[in-house]
Amino acid sequence: MKKLRLAYVRFTSCCGCQLTLLNCEEQLAAIDAVAEVVAFDMASSRPDDGGPLDAVLVEGSISRPEELVELLRLRRRAEILVAVGACALTGGVNVLAHGDRIELCEGVYGECAREKLTFPPQPLCRFVRVDLQVAGCPPERSEHLQLLGALARGGLPALPEYAVCMECRQRENLCLLLEAKQPCLGPVTRAGCNALCPSFGAICEGCRGPVTEANRAEESRLLLGLGLSEREVRARLERFSGASHEDP
Amino acid sequence: MRSWAFQAGFEDRLLQSLRGDYRVLAPVRGTDGVVRLQPVRSWAELSPAGLPLIPLKKVVFPPHDVLWTLMEYEYREPAPSSVPVALVGIAPCDLYALAYLDLVFADDPHYQRRRQNLLLIGSNCRPTPECFCPPRREPPPFDLFLAADRLWVGSAWGAGLLTALQAELSSPGDLPLPAEITDGQQQVPENLEQLFTASAGLPLWREVGERCVSCGACSAVCPTCYCYEMSDEALPDGRVARRREWDNCFFRNHALVAGGQNFRPTRAERLRFRFEHKMLGFGALRGISACVGCGRCARACPVDIDISAVLAALAGGNKP
């Protein structure tokens, strides 16, 4: 089998997604056997040779012109482009910073902020075709492994597009939304985590982003019914799903 | 039907006699209030007032079932468990639901392998306000059935279990099963199919569809929902596994086909499809209602969609 030419590239983000893959210690040798890692800045200092790629995994949102140029270049180089993690899919928590952009940047970078040209963080799909979305903040290790295993065999993995509630019910958890009256985002959040948080009694905070056709109107109504303010409902629904969605 | 009266404490000695040869599962209420099918040691642990959140199907049709694995060029099927499972304290509606699944999976080797290893010990239920079981002509399938201080035998397997416990039973009598098992609580309209067809243009489906969040909870807890998806999982080290996993007709992908076409693109269409399947059946099972009236879907629904209310709305034109 020909080795897969692979890059894992990071834009505006925290490196958490790349680290999740590095945490798959037991499978790293197997990954090395099937893939030639052309670029992966958290794992390798090897310079990128700039050649064509079978697949590129992209972590992070796009918030600078240089990032956009690099993203477009990667799209041209790679057969398959995979958006990995909440930032790449929706902008993630990066999007939460509202308000005057110059003021925001100066608050973080001081006087040199004006020399850096930035714009509000955008998900990858705003600019390029995305072949597969791997959700999560960060994604599950198992999804990284399924992704690489499928790529090595010339395909893409089947990742769930339904809501966390399905997995939560299968685990026979107490429903935190209905029975414990807590503001759980399970009904509008993409599954794949095997309902990790609700299985430990903590509500779903929506880190895997909105499920396809998320019924935000009904979820808002449910949360308002629990006594949350409109502002809090909006904040909860927006935390990991970007500002691209209009509130009802 | 042959039946026996039994003495106090008989249930525990029955459990005791099963424990050596069977994995004994029964509905038990956990400290969090959720009732689950889980191993039991004594009859007192059983929860007579609550159906298990996930019904019997999880034993014969598990949510994530590995059908085969592949390593290098070697295919393997997971070794079937040789320990038979005894399901104890099962309510009639769940037994009727299993009878429906038996028809659906009549030719499915994975289901049949587990089903043949399944001993059913039913017991009388306490109906809740959410129950709406329809009247039945036949008794449900069971090997043994317990109600108050009487016991009925439904199979040779069940009769065989009693040989060691004969001393505790009265001489056999010929009593029918308690009437409430077959009487039901709610009549189903006779012209349901016509009512359903005529409802296509009603705002009912759009209104309920707008509320539905497509979360899948109703289908996960339904004792007769059996749709599944097959997926292959490949890992970098070369291991491949084919899985069959529970699916749901409310999911957008369920009727999505190659080329991006979707047979049921809107929630309202999916909702109507689901209710048609529950109430009227499909294919060879057309005319056999899949809904046993357990009320689980209404309890699990975050937005209060209730199949019995939808049924009432179809019959009487009321708002669900």
XYZ file of C-alpha atoms in Angstrom:
568
model
C 0.000 0.000 0.000
C 1.348 3.433 -0.947
C 1.997 5.710 1.988
C -0.482 8.513 2.466
C 1.039 12.002 2.083
C -0.501 13.860 4.978
C -0.320 17.306 6.576
C -1.916 18.520 9.817
C -2.045 22.305 9.723
C -3.174 24.746 12.376
C -4.619 28.247 12.024
C -6.285 30.380 14.739
C -6.794 27.865 17.536
C -5.245 26.369 20.655
C -3.520 23.223 19.221
C -5.932 21.047 21.205
C -7.027 19.070 18.141
C -3.447 18.288 17.077
C -2.635 17.283 20.636
C -5.580 14.891 20.698
C -4.036 12.983 17.818
C -0.656 12.980 19.556
C -2.367 11.513 22.614
C -3.172 8.347 20.638
C 0.191 6.918 21.748
C -0.641 3.300 21.070
C -1.503 3.986 17.422
C 1.300 6.443 16.551
C 3.606 3.747 15.169
C 0.736 2.370 13.076
C -0.002 5.869 11.768
C 3.666 6.305 10.860
C 3.534 3.033 8.951
C 0.659 4.143 6.722
C 1.319 7.886 6.428
C 4.186 10.149 5.452
C 3.696 13.220 7.610
C 4.660 16.169 5.410
C 3.718 18.859 7.932
C 2.496 18.712 11.536
C 3.943 21.551 13.565
C 3.047 20.143 16.997
C 4.828 16.872 16.189
C 7.556 17.496 13.669
C 10.112 20.169 12.762
C 10.528 18.736 9.262
C 10.110 21.540 6.708
C 7.072 21.207 4.464
C 8.273 20.235 0.959
C 5.257 21.984 -0.599
C 4.392 18.983 -2.796
C 0.953 17.511 -3.441
C -0.937 15.961 -0.520
C -3.381 13.077 -0.337
C -5.070 14.716 2.622
C -4.746 17.734 4.835
C -6.279 18.033 8.280
C -6.950 21.636 9.210
C -7.401 22.857 12.769
C -8.482 26.415 13.585
C -10.434 29.285 12.125
C -9.237 31.826 9.577
C -8.615 35.300 11.009
C -5.664 36.751 9.030
C -5.017 37.309 5.325
C -1.874 35.108 5.522
C -3.979 32.257 6.863
C -6.428 32.624 4.026
C -3.653 32.534 1.437
C -2.213 29.399 3.059
C -5.653 27.740 3.253
C -6.248 28.319 -0.462
C -2.790 26.918 -1.230
C -3.527 23.817 0.867
C -6.823 23.313 -0.901
C -5.003 23.272 -4.223
C -2.350 20.877 -2.923
C -4.636 18.332 -1.262
C -7.030 15.760 -2.670
C -8.998 15.783 0.559
C -9.370 18.629 3.021
C -10.714 17.760 6.459
C -11.881 20.471 8.861
C -11.048 19.342 12.382
C -12.569 20.798 15.536
C -15.007 23.518 16.480
C -12.820 26.440 15.294
C -12.442 25.001 11.801
C -16.116 24.047 11.578
C -17.853 27.124 12.975
C -15.186 29.512 14.239
C -15.465 27.994 17.715
C -14.918 30.003 20.867
C -12.758 32.447 18.878
C -15.948 33.993 17.567
C -17.202 34.911 21.015
C -15.164 38.121 21.177
C -17.618 40.738 19.930
C -17.140 44.486 19.676
C -14.570 46.907 18.289
C -11.840 44.816 16.684
C -8.980 47.311 17.159
C -9.828 47.697 20.831
C -10.008 43.916 21.207
C -6.632 43.343 19.576
C -4.951 46.130 21.540
C -6.283 44.593 24.726
C -4.373 41.411 23.900
C -1.315 42.519 21.884
C -0.801 46.098 23.086
C 0.539 48.750 20.751
C 1.820 46.338 18.092
C -1.778 45.203 17.456
C -2.205 47.846 14.750
C 0.628 46.339 12.715
C -1.199 42.992 12.488
C -4.000 42.764 9.993
C -6.777 40.543 11.341
C -10.483 39.999 10.775
C -13.249 38.235 12.744
C -12.502 34.469 12.791
C -14.256 32.519 10.036
C -14.887 28.793 9.547
C -13.031 27.068 6.694
C -16.184 26.379 4.692
C -16.526 30.148 4.085
C -13.547 29.967 1.750
C -12.903 26.446 0.516
C -14.645 23.156 -0.161
C -14.472 20.952 2.935
C -14.632 17.205 2.272
C -15.270 16.071 5.843
C -16.015 17.691 9.182
C -14.638 16.197 12.373
C -16.505 17.944 15.191
C -15.470 18.594 18.762
C -13.546 20.873 21.043
C -11.374 18.899 20.826
C -12.544 15.926 18.690
C -12.486 12.442 20.132
C -9.290 10.461 19.766
C -11.313 7.628 18.228
C -12.534 9.945 15.470
C -8.969 10.943 14.610
C -8.068 7.262 14.342
C -11.130 6.401 12.269
C -10.284 9.303 9.977
C -6.683 8.193 9.412
C -7.668 4.532 9.074
C -10.258 5.366 6.433
C -7.909 7.753 4.562
C -5.242 5.053 4.466
C -7.747 2.782 2.718
C -8.787 5.494 0.278
C -12.077 6.517 1.883
C -13.647 8.750 4.480
C -15.103 7.587 7.796
C -18.835 7.589 8.540
C -19.134 10.013 11.446
C -22.472 10.653 13.177
C -24.498 13.670 12.115
C -27.339 13.150 14.575
C -27.873 14.608 18.042
C -26.189 13.732 21.341
C -29.594 12.650 22.760
C -29.490 9.458 20.687
C -26.213 8.343 22.250
C -27.321 9.572 25.677
C -30.498 7.472 25.561
C -28.571 4.451 24.387
C -26.427 4.787 27.511
C -29.656 4.924 29.558
C -28.775 8.162 31.285
C -31.193 10.247 33.282
C -32.326 13.021 30.922
C -30.736 16.152 32.367
C -32.974 18.419 30.289
C -36.349 16.818 31.010
C -35.878 15.175 34.369
C -33.155 17.225 36.060
C -34.398 20.517 34.494
C -30.916 21.615 33.476
C -30.049 23.571 30.304
C -28.630 20.624 28.346
C -27.828 21.226 24.653
C -28.034 17.547 23.696
C -30.954 17.937 21.251
C -29.104 20.454 19.045
C -25.546 19.133 19.362
C -23.800 16.707 17.047
C -23.125 13.277 18.522
C -19.951 11.240 18.330
C -18.719 11.762 21.899
C -20.918 8.921 23.149
C -22.698 11.492 25.355
C -19.569 11.849 27.469
C -20.625 14.771 29.685
C -24.242 13.699 30.402
C -22.968 10.222 31.274
C -21.070 11.858 34.129
C -24.053 13.986 35.135
C -22.831 17.180 33.443
C -25.012 18.865 30.821
C -24.013 18.962 27.167
C -22.462 22.377 26.478
C -22.575 21.869 22.722
C -18.828 21.644 22.075
C -19.348 19.488 18.978
C -21.345 22.234 17.277
C -24.850 22.207 15.875
C -26.382 19.038 14.530
C -27.632 19.141 10.913
C -30.939 21.061 10.884
C -30.637 21.971 14.579
C -34.046 23.112 15.851
C -32.722 26.141 17.699
C -36.179 27.682 18.070
C -37.447 24.752 20.124
C -34.223 24.446 22.105
C -34.451 28.169 22.956
C -38.040 27.705 24.057
C -37.013 24.788 26.286
C -34.181 26.749 27.886
C -36.354 29.828 28.409
C -38.891 27.500 30.035
C -36.221 26.497 32.567
C -35.953 30.125 33.639
C -32.846 31.184 31.724
C -32.752 34.753 30.422
C -32.792 35.396 26.684
C -29.214 36.622 26.921
C -28.060 33.433 28.607
C -29.923 31.224 26.153
C -28.231 33.022 23.268
C -24.824 32.774 24.940
C -25.226 29.035 25.487
C -26.373 28.347 21.938
C -23.588 30.485 20.439
C -20.685 29.255 22.514
C -19.481 26.610 20.070
C -21.601 27.265 17.027
C -20.333 30.628 15.854
C -22.267 33.777 15.142
C -23.275 32.620 11.687
C -26.623 31.417 12.994
C -29.402 33.904 13.459
C -31.306 33.618 16.701
C -35.037 33.008 16.424
C -54.201 -22.213 29.688
C -52.456 -24.287 32.347
C -51.636 -22.380 35.475
C -50.559 -22.961 39.048
C -50.879 -21.058 42.281
C -47.593 -20.571 44.113
C -46.537 -19.861 47.673
C -44.888 -16.753 49.059
C -41.187 -16.558 48.230
C -41.575 -18.673 45.087
C -40.309 -15.853 42.843
C -36.994 -15.703 44.672
C -36.514 -19.453 44.482
C -37.277 -19.279 40.754
C -34.577 -16.613 40.357
C -32.246 -18.747 42.464
C -32.830 -21.749 40.195
C -32.091 -19.655 37.085
C -28.930 -18.030 38.343
C -26.608 -20.945 37.699
C -27.495 -21.372 34.026
C -28.724 -17.966 32.871
C -27.712 -14.347 32.833
C -30.739 -13.022 34.699
C -31.831 -9.489 33.753
C -34.837 -7.587 35.064
C -36.100 -3.995 35.180
C -34.454 -2.320 38.166
C -34.793 1.307 39.229
C -31.356 2.877 39.737
C -30.500 5.485 42.378
C -30.954 8.133 39.655
C -34.550 6.987 39.147
C -33.925 5.443 35.725
C -35.222 1.887 35.233
C -32.816 -0.350 33.306
C -32.678 -4.047 32.419
C -29.833 -5.262 34.597
C -28.655 -8.286 36.568
C -30.723 -9.076 39.672
C -30.387 -11.427 42.597
C -33.745 -11.049 44.326
C -37.344 -10.392 43.310
C -37.542 -7.387 45.629
C -35.058 -5.539 43.388
C -37.507 -5.567 40.487
C -39.329 -2.400 39.577
C -42.922 -3.439 38.908
C -44.110 0.129 38.361
C -41.672 1.146 35.659
C -40.742 -0.110 32.217
C -37.005 -0.131 31.482
C -35.928 3.048 29.649
C -34.377 0.963 26.843
C -36.597 -2.044 26.128
C -35.800 -5.697 25.424
C -34.514 -4.952 21.930
C -31.152 -3.997 23.394
C -30.611 -7.681 24.259
C -31.493 -9.143 20.850
C -30.588 -6.135 18.679
C -27.850 -4.184 20.501
C -27.345 -0.479 19.660
C -23.798 -1.106 18.393
C -23.419 -4.621 17.095
C -20.101 -5.733 15.578
C -20.956 -8.115 12.740
C -17.419 -8.982 11.750
C -13.855 -7.808 12.074
C -11.015 -8.014 9.586
C -7.264 -8.109 10.274
C -4.875 -8.613 7.376
C -6.861 -11.144 5.345
C -8.640 -12.819 8.251
C -12.351 -12.248 8.758
C -13.814 -13.080 12.132
C -17.311 -13.086 13.478
C -17.548 -12.329 17.177
C -18.113 -15.543 19.120
C -21.751 -15.720 20.233
C -22.270 -15.964 23.975
C -23.257 -19.452 25.010
C -24.900 -18.273 28.239
C -28.671 -17.980 27.775
C -30.326 -14.785 28.994
C -33.413 -14.860 31.201
C -35.478 -11.683 31.075
C -37.579 -11.574 34.207
C -40.481 -9.377 35.235
C -41.243 -8.234 31.684
C -44.484 -6.303 31.139
C -46.977 -7.584 28.526
C -46.451 -4.601 26.189
C -42.737 -5.369 25.973
C -43.508 -9.019 25.241
C -45.890 -7.967 22.447
C -43.158 -5.689 21.089
C -40.731 -8.596 21.006
C -43.315 -10.609 19.052
C -43.279 -7.798 16.458
C -39.465 -7.812 16.272
C -39.598 -11.601 15.854
C -41.549 -11.021 12.623
C -39.223 -8.274 11.423
C -36.030 -10.226 12.070
C -37.414 -13.681 11.205
C -34.580 -14.214 8.711
C -31.845 -12.314 10.527
C -29.189 -14.699 11.866
C -27.731 -12.195 14.350
C -31.134 -11.554 15.931
C -32.196 -15.188 15.830
C -28.991 -16.379 17.467
C -29.720 -14.201 20.497
C -33.464 -14.727 20.420
C -33.158 -18.506 20.622
C -31.084 -18.015 23.744
C -33.689 -15.815 25.403
C -35.960 -17.033 28.182
C -38.967 -14.785 28.817
C -40.606 -14.545 32.210
C -43.413 -12.023 32.005
C -45.246 -10.435 34.853
C -48.334 -8.359 35.254
C -47.817 -4.621 34.987
C -49.316 -1.603 36.642
C -50.522 0.650 33.835
C -49.526 4.315 34.116
C -51.492 7.306 32.798
C -49.194 7.378 29.744
C -50.038 3.800 28.724
C -52.543 3.234 25.937
C -52.174 -0.387 24.980
C -54.627 -1.639 22.379
C -56.822 -4.725 22.954
C -55.244 -8.011 21.820
C -56.629 -11.244 20.469
C -53.708 -13.430 21.512
C -51.664 -13.637 24.690
C -48.105 -12.282 24.356
C -45.184 -14.675 23.859
C -43.612 -15.930 27.110
C -42.084 -19.011 28.682
C -43.522 -18.251 32.118
C -45.900 -15.522 33.206
C -46.449 -14.452 36.814
C -49.417 -12.449 38.100
C -50.046 -12.001 41.838
C -49.771 -15.564 43.221
C -50.375 -17.452 39.958
C -48.179 -18.623 37.188
C -48.827 -19.608 33.564
C -46.642 -21.691 31.288
C -46.235 -20.614 27.669
C -43.652 -23.072 26.337
C -41.977 -26.410 26.916
C -38.866 -24.510 27.993
C -40.939 -22.756 30.668
C -42.551 -26.013 31.784
C -39.114 -27.585 32.129
C -38.059 -24.889 34.583
C -40.838 -25.892 36.956
C -39.810 -29.516 37.475
C -37.422 -28.604 40.279
C -39.999 -26.304 41.879
C -43.063 -28.596 41.717
C -43.273 -28.887 45.503
C -44.149 -25.204 45.809
C -46.956 -25.218 43.267
C -50.609 -26.134 43.618
C -52.140 -28.730 41.349
C -52.598 -27.273 37.870
C -55.788 -25.476 36.929
C -57.118 -24.210 33.637
C -57.388 -20.461 34.114
C -57.094 -17.771 31.447
C -54.457 -15.061 31.745
C -55.628 -12.004 33.720
C -58.021 -10.073 31.511
C -56.113 -6.780 31.667
C -53.263 -8.304 29.650
C -55.373 -8.731 26.537
C -58.176 -6.220 27.160
C -56.056 -3.128 26.563
C -56.896 0.385 27.661
C -57.583 2.223 24.458
C -59.480 1.344 21.283
C -57.767 2.018 17.994
C -60.078 3.547 15.352
C -61.118 0.865 12.861
C -60.625 3.103 9.832
C -57.168 4.246 10.925
C -55.608 3.758 7.511
C -58.250 5.972 5.864
C -57.923 8.584 8.598
C -54.176 8.553 8.141
C -54.295 8.905 4.366
C -56.823 11.709 4.646
C -54.579 13.570 7.092
C -51.838 14.238 4.506
C -52.882 17.837 3.929
C -53.721 18.702 7.529
C -51.622 21.285 9.390
C -51.171 18.640 12.103
C -47.972 17.261 10.580
C -46.405 20.661 9.929
C -47.237 21.871 13.437
C -45.845 18.813 15.173
C -42.901 18.751 12.744
C -41.939 22.281 13.724
C -41.708 21.222 17.337
C -39.741 18.033 16.727
C -36.011 18.410 17.389
C -35.060 15.161 15.551
C -33.091 14.109 18.613
C -33.873 10.431 18.152
C -34.897 9.787 21.761
C -38.350 8.427 20.808
C -36.875 5.875 18.475
C -34.081 4.831 20.836
C -36.586 4.014 23.587
C -39.271 2.516 21.304
C -39.561 -1.260 21.792
C -40.333 -1.868 18.105
C -38.087 0.666 16.318
C -35.566 -1.463 14.489
C -34.052 0.698 11.744
C -30.322 0.375 11.514
C -27.328 1.737 9.662
C -24.259 -0.242 8.686
C -20.860 1.346 8.946
C -17.292 0.179 8.581
C -14.634 1.433 10.937
C -11.020 1.173 9.787
C -8.111 1.896 12.107
C -4.559 2.851 11.104
C -3.171 -0.486 12.327
C -5.248 -2.328 9.714
C -8.136 -3.481 11.896
C -11.545 -3.112 10.253
C -14.915 -3.664 11.920
C -18.368 -3.680 10.377
C -21.038 -2.438 12.741
C -24.770 -2.323 12.675
C -26.073 0.633 14.665
C -29.496 1.949 15.575
C -30.756 4.534 13.102
C -33.813 6.756 13.176
C -36.237 7.908 10.496
C -36.096 11.421 12.011
C -32.462 11.823 11.007
C -31.889 13.795 7.829
C -29.538 11.118 6.498
C -32.053 8.312 6.870
C -33.694 8.831 3.476
C -30.715 10.552 1.852
C -29.430 8.735 -1.206
C -26.548 9.109 -3.658
C -26.595 12.411 -5.497
C -27.974 14.270 -2.492
C -31.629 13.378 -3.113
C -33.752 12.953 -0.012
C -37.065 11.103 -0.048
C -38.242 12.938 3.055
C -36.444 16.280 3.187
C -38.590 17.973 5.841
C -39.256 17.139 9.472
C -43.002 17.097 8.874
C -42.608 14.423 6.191
C -40.344 12.363 8.424
C -42.761 12.652 11.310
C -45.697 11.477 9.235
C -43.594 8.614 7.894
C -42.694 7.526 11.415
C -46.285 7.553 12.621
C -47.388 5.653 9.543
C -44.799 3.002 10.263
C -45.778 2.788 13.940
C -49.526 2.636 13.418
C -49.932 0.877 10.094
C -46.718 -1.060 9.455
C -44.959 -1.534 6.135
C -44.357 -4.240 3.587
C -45.239 -7.719 4.725
C -46.194 -6.269 8.122
C -48.721 -3.806 6.679
C -51.773 -3.754 8.882
C -49.925 -4.954 11.993
C -49.567 -2.044 14.393
C -46.015 -1.649 15.645
C -47.123 0.581 18.516
C -47.731 -1.389 21.702
C -48.845 1.652 23.688
C -46.016 1.639 26.238
C -45.825 5.451 26.279
C -42.018 5.558 26.327
C -41.729 7.908 23.330
C -43.964 10.532 24.919
C -41.997 10.377 28.178
C -38.656 10.661 26.364
C -39.648 13.500 24.033
C -38.159 16.840 25.075
C -40.892 18.765 23.248
C -43.911 16.706 24.416
C -44.849 15.008 21.169
C -47.182 12.196 22.171
C -48.170 9.452 19.717
C -51.455 8.814 21.556
C -52.369 12.488 21.218
C -51.512 12.389 17.497
C -53.684 9.296 17.178
C -56.520 11.050 18.990
C -56.116 14.065 16.728
C -56.377 11.841 13.649
C -59.499 10.199 15.016
C -61.235 13.234 16.404
C -59.614 16.204 14.746
C -58.346 17.579 18.062
C -55.072 19.419 18.307
C -52.319 17.118 19.648
